[in-house]
Coordinates of C-alpha atoms and ligand atoms in Angstrom, one line a residue:
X1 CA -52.1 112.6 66.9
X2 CA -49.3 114.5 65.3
X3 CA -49.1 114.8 61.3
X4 CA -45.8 113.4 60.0
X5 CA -44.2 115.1 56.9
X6 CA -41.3 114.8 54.8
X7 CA -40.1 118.4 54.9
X8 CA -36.3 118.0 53.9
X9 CA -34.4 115.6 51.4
X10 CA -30.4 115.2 50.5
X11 CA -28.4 113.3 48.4
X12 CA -24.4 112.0 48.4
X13 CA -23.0 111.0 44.9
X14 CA -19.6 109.7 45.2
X15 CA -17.1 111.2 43.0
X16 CA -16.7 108.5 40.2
X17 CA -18.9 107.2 37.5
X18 CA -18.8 104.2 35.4
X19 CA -20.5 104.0 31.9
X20 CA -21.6 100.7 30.6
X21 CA -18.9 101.0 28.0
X22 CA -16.0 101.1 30.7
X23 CA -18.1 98.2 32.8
X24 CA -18.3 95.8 29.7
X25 CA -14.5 96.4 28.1
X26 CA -13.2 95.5 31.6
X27 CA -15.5 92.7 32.3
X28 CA -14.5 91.5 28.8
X29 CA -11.0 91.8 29.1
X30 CA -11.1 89.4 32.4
X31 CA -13.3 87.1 30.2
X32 CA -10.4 87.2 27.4
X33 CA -7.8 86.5 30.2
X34 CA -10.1 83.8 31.4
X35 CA -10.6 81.7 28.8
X36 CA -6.8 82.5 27.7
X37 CA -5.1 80.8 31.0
X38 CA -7.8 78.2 30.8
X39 CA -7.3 77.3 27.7
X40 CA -6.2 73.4 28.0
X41 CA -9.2 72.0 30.2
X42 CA -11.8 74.4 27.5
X43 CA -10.4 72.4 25.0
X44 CA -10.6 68.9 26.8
X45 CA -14.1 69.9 27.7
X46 CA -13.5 70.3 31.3
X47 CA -13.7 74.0 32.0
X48 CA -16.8 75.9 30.8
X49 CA -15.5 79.3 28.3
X50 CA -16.7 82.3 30.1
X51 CA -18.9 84.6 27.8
X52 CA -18.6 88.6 26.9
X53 CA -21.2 91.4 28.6
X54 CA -22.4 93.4 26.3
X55 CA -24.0 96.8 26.4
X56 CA -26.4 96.8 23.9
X57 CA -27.8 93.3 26.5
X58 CA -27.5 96.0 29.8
X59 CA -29.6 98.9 28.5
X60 CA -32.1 96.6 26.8
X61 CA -32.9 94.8 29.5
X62 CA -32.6 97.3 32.7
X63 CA -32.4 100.9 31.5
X64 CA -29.2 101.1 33.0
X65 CA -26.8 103.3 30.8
X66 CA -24.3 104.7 34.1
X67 CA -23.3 104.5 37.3
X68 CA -21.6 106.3 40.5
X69 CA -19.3 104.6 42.9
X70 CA -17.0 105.3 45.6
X71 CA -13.6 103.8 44.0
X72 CA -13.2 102.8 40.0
X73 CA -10.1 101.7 39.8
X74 CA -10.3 98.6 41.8
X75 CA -13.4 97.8 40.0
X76 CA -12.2 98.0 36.6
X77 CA -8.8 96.3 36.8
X78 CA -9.6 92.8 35.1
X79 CA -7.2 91.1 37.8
X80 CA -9.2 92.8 41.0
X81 CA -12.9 93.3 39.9
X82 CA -13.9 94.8 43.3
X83 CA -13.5 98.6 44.7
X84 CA -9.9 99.3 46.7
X85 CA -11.3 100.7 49.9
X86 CA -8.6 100.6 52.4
X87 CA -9.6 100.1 56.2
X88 CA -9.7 103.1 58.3
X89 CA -8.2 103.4 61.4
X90 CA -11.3 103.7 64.1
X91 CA -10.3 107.4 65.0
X92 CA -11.3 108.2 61.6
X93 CA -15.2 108.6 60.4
X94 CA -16.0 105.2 58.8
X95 CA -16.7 105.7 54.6
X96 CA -20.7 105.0 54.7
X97 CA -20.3 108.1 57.8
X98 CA -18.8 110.3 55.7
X99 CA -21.5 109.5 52.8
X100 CA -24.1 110.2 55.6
X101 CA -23.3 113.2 57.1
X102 CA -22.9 115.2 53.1
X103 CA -26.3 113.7 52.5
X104 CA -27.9 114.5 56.0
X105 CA -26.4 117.9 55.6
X106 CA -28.4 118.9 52.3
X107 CA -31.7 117.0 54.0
X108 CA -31.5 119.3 57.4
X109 CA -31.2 122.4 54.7
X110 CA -33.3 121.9 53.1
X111 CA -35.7 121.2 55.8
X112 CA -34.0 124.2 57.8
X113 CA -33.2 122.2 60.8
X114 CA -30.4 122.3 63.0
X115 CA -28.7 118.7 63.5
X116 CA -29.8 120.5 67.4
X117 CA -33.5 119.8 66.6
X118 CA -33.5 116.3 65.6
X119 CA -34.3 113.5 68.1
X120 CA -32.8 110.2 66.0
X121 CA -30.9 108.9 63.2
X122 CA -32.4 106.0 61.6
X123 CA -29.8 104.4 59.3
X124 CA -31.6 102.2 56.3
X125 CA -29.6 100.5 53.8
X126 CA -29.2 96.9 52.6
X127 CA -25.8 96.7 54.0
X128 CA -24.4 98.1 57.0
X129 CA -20.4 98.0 56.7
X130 CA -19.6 96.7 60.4
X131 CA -22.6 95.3 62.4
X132 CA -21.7 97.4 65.4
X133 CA -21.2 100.1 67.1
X134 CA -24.4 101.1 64.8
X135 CA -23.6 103.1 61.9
X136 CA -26.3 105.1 63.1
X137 CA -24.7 106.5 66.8
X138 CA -21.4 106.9 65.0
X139 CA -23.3 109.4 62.5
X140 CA -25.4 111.0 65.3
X141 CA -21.8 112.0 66.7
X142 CA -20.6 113.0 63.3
X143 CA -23.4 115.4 62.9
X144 CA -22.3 117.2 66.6
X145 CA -25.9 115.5 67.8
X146 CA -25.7 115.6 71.9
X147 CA -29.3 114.4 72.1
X148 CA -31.3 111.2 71.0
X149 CA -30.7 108.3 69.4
X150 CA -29.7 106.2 66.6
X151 CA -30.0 103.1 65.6
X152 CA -29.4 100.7 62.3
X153 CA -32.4 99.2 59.6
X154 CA -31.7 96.6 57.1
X155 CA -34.9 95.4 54.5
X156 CA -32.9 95.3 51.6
X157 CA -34.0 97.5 49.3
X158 CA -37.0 98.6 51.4
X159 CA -34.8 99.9 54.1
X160 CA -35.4 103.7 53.4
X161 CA -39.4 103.2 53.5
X162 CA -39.6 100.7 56.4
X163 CA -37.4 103.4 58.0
X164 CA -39.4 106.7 56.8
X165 CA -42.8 104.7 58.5
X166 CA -40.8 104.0 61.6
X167 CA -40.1 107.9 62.0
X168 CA -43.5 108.6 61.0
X169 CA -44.8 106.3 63.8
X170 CA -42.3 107.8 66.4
X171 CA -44.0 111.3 65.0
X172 CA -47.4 110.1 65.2
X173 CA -47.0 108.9 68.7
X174 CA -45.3 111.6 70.1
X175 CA -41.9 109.9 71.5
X176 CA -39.9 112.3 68.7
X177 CA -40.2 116.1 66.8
X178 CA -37.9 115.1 63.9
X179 CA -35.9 112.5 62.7
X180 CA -33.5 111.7 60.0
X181 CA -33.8 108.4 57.8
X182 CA -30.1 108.1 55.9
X183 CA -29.5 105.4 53.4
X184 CA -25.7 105.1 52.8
X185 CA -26.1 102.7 50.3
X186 CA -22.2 101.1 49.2
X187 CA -23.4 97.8 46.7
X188 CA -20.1 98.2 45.0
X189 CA -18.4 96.9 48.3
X190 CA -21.2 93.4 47.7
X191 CA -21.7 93.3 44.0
X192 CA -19.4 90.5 42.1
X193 CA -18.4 92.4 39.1
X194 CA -16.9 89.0 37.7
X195 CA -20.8 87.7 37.3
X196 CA -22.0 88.6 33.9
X197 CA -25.5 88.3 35.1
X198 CA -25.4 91.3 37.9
X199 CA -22.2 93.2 37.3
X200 CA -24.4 96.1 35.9
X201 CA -27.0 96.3 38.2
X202 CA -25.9 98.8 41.1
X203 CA -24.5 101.5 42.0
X204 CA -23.5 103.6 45.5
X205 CA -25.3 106.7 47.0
X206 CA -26.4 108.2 50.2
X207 CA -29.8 109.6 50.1
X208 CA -31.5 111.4 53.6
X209 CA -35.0 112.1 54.4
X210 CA -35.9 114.7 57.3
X211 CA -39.5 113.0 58.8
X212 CA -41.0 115.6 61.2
X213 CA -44.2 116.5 62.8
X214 CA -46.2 119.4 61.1
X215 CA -46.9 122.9 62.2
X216 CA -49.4 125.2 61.0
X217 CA -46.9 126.5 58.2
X218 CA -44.8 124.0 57.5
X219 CA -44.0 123.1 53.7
X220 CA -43.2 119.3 52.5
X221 CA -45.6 116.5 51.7
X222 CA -47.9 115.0 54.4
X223 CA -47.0 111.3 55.5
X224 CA -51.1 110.3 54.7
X225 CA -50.6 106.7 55.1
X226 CA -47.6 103.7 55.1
X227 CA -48.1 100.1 54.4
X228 CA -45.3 98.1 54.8
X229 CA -45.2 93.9 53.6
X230 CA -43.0 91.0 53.3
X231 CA -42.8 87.2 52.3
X232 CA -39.7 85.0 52.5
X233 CA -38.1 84.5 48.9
X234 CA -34.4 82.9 47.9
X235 CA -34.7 84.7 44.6
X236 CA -32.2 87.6 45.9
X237 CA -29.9 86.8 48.8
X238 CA -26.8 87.3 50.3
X239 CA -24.9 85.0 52.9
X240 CA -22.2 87.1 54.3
X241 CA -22.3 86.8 57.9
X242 CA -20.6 85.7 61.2
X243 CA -21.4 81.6 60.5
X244 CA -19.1 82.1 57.5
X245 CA -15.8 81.1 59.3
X246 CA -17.6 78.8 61.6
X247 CA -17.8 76.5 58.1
X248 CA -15.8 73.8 57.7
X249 CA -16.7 72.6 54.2
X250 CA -14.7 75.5 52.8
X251 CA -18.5 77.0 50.8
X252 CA -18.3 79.1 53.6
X253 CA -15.0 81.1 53.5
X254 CA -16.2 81.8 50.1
X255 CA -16.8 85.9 49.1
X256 CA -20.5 86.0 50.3
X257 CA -22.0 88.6 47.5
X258 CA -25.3 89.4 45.9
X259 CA -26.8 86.6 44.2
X260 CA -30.8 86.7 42.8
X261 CA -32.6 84.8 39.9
X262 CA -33.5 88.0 38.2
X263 CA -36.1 86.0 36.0
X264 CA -38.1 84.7 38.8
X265 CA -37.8 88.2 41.0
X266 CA -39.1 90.3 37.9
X267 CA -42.2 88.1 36.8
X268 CA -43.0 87.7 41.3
X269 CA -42.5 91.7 42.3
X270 CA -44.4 93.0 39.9
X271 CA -47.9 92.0 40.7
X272 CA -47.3 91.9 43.9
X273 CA -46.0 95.2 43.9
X274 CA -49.2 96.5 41.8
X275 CA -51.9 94.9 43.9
X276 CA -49.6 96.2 46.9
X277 CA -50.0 100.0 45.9
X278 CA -53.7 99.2 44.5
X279 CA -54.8 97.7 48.0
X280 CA -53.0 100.4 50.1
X281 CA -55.4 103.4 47.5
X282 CA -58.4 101.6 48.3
X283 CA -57.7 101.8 52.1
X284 CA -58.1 105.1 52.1
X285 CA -60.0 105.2 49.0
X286 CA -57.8 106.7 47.2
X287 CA -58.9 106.2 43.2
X288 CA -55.1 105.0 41.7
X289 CA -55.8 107.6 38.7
X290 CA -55.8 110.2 41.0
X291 CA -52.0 109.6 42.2
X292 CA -50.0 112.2 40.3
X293 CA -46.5 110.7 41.1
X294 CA -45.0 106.8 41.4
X295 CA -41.6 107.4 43.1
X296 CA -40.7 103.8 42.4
X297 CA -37.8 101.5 43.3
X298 CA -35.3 101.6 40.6
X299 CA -34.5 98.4 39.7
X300 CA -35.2 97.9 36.4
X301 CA -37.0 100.0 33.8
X302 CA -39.5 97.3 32.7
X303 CA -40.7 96.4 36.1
X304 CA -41.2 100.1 36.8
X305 CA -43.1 100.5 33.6
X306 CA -45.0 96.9 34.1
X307 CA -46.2 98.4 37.7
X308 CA -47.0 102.2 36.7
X309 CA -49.3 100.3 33.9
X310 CA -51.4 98.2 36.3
X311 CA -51.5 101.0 39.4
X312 CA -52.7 103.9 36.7
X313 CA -54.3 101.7 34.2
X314 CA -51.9 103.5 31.3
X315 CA -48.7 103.9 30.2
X316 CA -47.2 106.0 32.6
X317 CA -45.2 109.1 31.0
X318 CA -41.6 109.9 32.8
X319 CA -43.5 112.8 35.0
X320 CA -45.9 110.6 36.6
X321 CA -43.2 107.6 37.2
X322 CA -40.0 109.5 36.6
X323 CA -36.9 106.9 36.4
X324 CA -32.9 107.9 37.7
X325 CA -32.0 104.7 37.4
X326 CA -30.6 105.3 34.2
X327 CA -28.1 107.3 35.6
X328 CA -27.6 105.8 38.6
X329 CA -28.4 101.9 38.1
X330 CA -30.0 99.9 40.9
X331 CA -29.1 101.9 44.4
X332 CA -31.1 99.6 46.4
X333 CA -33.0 100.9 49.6
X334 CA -31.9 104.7 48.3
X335 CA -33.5 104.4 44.5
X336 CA -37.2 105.6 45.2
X337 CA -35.8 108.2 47.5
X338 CA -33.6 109.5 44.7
X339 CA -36.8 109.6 42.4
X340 CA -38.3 111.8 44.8
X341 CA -35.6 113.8 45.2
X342 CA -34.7 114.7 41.9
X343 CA -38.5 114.9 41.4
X344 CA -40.8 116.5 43.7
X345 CA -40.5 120.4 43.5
X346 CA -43.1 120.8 40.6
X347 CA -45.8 118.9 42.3
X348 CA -48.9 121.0 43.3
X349 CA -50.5 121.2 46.6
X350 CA -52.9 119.1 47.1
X351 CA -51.1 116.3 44.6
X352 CA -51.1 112.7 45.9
X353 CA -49.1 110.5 45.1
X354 CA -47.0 107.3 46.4
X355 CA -43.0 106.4 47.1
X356 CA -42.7 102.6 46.9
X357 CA -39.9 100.2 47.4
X358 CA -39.7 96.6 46.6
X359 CA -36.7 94.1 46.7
X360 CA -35.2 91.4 48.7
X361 CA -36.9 89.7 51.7
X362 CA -39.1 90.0 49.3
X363 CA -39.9 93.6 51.1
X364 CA -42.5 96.2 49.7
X365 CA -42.8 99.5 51.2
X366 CA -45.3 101.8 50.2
X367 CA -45.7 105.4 51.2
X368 CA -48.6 107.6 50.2
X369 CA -48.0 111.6 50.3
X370 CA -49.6 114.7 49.6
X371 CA -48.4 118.1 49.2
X372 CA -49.1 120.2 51.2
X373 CA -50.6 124.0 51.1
Ligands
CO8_1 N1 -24.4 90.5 28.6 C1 -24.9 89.8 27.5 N2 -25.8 88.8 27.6 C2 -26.2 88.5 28.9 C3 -25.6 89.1 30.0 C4 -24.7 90.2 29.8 N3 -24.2 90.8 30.9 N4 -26.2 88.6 31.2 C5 -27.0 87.6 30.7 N5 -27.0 87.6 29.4 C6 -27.8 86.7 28.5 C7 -28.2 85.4 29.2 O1 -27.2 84.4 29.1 C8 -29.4 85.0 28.5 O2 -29.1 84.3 27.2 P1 -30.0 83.1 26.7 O3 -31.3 83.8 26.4 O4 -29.2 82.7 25.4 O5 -30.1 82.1 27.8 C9 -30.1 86.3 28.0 O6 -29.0 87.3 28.1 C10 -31.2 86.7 29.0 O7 -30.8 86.6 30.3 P2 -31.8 86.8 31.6 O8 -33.0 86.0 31.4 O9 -31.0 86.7 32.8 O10 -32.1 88.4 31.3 P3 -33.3 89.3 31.8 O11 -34.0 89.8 30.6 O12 -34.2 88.6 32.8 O13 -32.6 90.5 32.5 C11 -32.2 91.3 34.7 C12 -31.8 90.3 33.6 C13 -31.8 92.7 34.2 C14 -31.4 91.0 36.0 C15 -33.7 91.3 35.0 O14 -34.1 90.0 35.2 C16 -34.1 92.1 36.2 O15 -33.8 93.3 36.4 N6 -34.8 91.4 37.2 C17 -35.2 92.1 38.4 C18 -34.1 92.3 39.3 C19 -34.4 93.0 40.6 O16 -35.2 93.9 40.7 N7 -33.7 92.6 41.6 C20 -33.8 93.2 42.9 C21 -32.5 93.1 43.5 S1 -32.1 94.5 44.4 C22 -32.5 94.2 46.1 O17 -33.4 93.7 46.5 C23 -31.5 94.8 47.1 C24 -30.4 93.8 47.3 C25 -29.3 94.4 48.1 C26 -28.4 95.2 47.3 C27 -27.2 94.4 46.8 C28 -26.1 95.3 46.4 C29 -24.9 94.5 45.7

């Protein structure tokens, strides 16, 4: 059986950033505007007030202090609340394409590849921005590919791992030399930045993962093992879909946008996610101490510190669970692929250690690596 390795990663960040100050003054403001043009029915009792975000409330209770989209203005006018994107005529790439192909670039570079010597894109991301043709064979073309296939993943925020073991699998057994695993991840275009609950939480990015099968020399980090879970959950959903129109009470032609019980998915993923990584060690006995790197999910900072805690039995310092999501909030599917991005180039051969994802569905993904000599 052939080894699978990660040998090349990339990353897209779109041009624009928003800081939690910007976020909250123009969430306020539409509160202020709000409660202003509703004024009559607050006071009769008939209309609820709407209450202020606050920033001090964000980065206390995710981390989050920033982060990157792919249009501002639309999101912080009060009166629009949601990114202008204008359609694009179908002669032209499609946006998440054009976030896939910068990413997929950096990824084949640094895995020296030639888009020639890969057999399949894999797009993995929590939402795909048309349900066909894939976004997958439209990137394929974009990247001048003649040869292979692509096709489209969706698992929430465990799209990028389910994706990375279904390349690893297509290695193992031979049907594929190399494959790419892109995650253009747009939540902006699915977030509603009118709910004060989740208006902070994500962010856009395109990360890309080169999955290939080892030669004698080849650098990366060996694919050891992937262990992949889910179990049905409400707690974070989104309805958009075809049905929508098909609705005649009207709850249907509502905006269909994330929705979750934050509460209930923090106090649920967490152990799940712990025993997850601490079941997946024991199979190959693997002592969880010895893992030298948690490329988590960036969701939230407590649930990250929460699960480092209970898979290394201490408090895991910034090296062994390093966090981005500061910078670039929640990025769904892409976050732990950041992580390991942004942090794998000091690791030592020979260093195990784990990427993991864990989100909607519920969906865990769990990755183990080693570095290679
Ligand atoms: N400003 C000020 N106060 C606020 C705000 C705000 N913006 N929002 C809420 N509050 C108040 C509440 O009203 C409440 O007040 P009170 O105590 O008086 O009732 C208080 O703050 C506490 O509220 P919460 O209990 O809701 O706050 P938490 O401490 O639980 O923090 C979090 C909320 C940050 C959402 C936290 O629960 C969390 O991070 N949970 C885990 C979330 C998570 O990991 N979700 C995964 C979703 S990602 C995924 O699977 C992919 C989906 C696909 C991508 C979608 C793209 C759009």
């Amino acid at each position: 059986m052939e080894q699978a390795i990660i040998s090349g990663t990339g990353i897209f960040i779109p041009p624009f950033s928003i800081s939690n100050a910007e976020l909250v003054a123009s969430f306020n403001q539409y509160v202020r505007q709000f409660n202003e043009a509703h004024e009559a029915e607050i006071e009769a009792g008939q209309t609820q007030p709407l209450e202020g975000s606050s920033e001090e409330f964000i980065l206390k209770a995710s981390g989050i202090e920033n982060r990157y989209v792919w249009e501002k203005s639309g999101i912080l006018d009060p009166e629009r609340m949601c990114p202008m994107i204008p359609e694009r005529d179908n002669s032209e790439p499609s946006v998440q394409c054009e976030m896939a192909t910068q990413a997929a670039a950096q990824a084949l570079t640094d895995a020296a590849k030639s888009p020639q010597e890969i057999d399949g894109v894999l797009v993995a991301c929590s939402n795909m921005q048309r349900p066909y043709p894939a976004m997958a064979v439209e990137i394929q073309a974009a990247l001048g590919m003649e040869q292979g296939y692509g096709f489209d993943i969706n698992v929430a925020c465990s799209s990028a791992t389910f994706g990375i073991e279904i390349a690893a699998n297509a290695i193992r057994a031979g049907t594929a030399k190399a494959l790419l695993v892109i995650s253009p991840e747009i939540t902006s275009g699915h977030l509603n930045f009118r709910d004060r609950d989740s208006h902070f939480i994500f962010g856009d990015v395109c990360t890309a993962v080169v999955v290939e099968a080892a030669t004698k020399n080849s650098a990366g980090f060996d694919i050891v093992s992937t262990k992949l879970r889910t179990q049905f959950s409400n707690n974070i959903r989104n309805n958009f879909g075809f049905l929508n129109r098909a609705d005649e009470t009207g709850i249907g032609k509502k905006d269909k946008l994330f929705v979750q019980n934050g509460r209930s998915v923090f106090k649920e993923v967490v152990p799940m996610v712990a025993a997850h990584i601490l079941e997946h060690c024991e199979e190959l006995d693997w002592a969880p101490e010895t893992l030298k790197r948690l490329w988590l999910h960036q969701a939230n900072l407590g649930m990250n510190q929460l699960i480092a805690k209970k898979v290394l039995g201490h408090v895991a310092s910034d090296t062994e669970a390093p966090v981005i999501l500061n910078e670039f909030a929640n990025t769904s599917s892409a976050g732990s692929i950041i992580a390991f991005h942004r942090h794998h180039s000091d690791v030592e051969a020979g260093d195990r250690g784990v990427i993991c994802s864990f989100g909607a569905g519920y969906s865990i993904g769990s990755i183990l690596v080693q570095k290679r000599d």
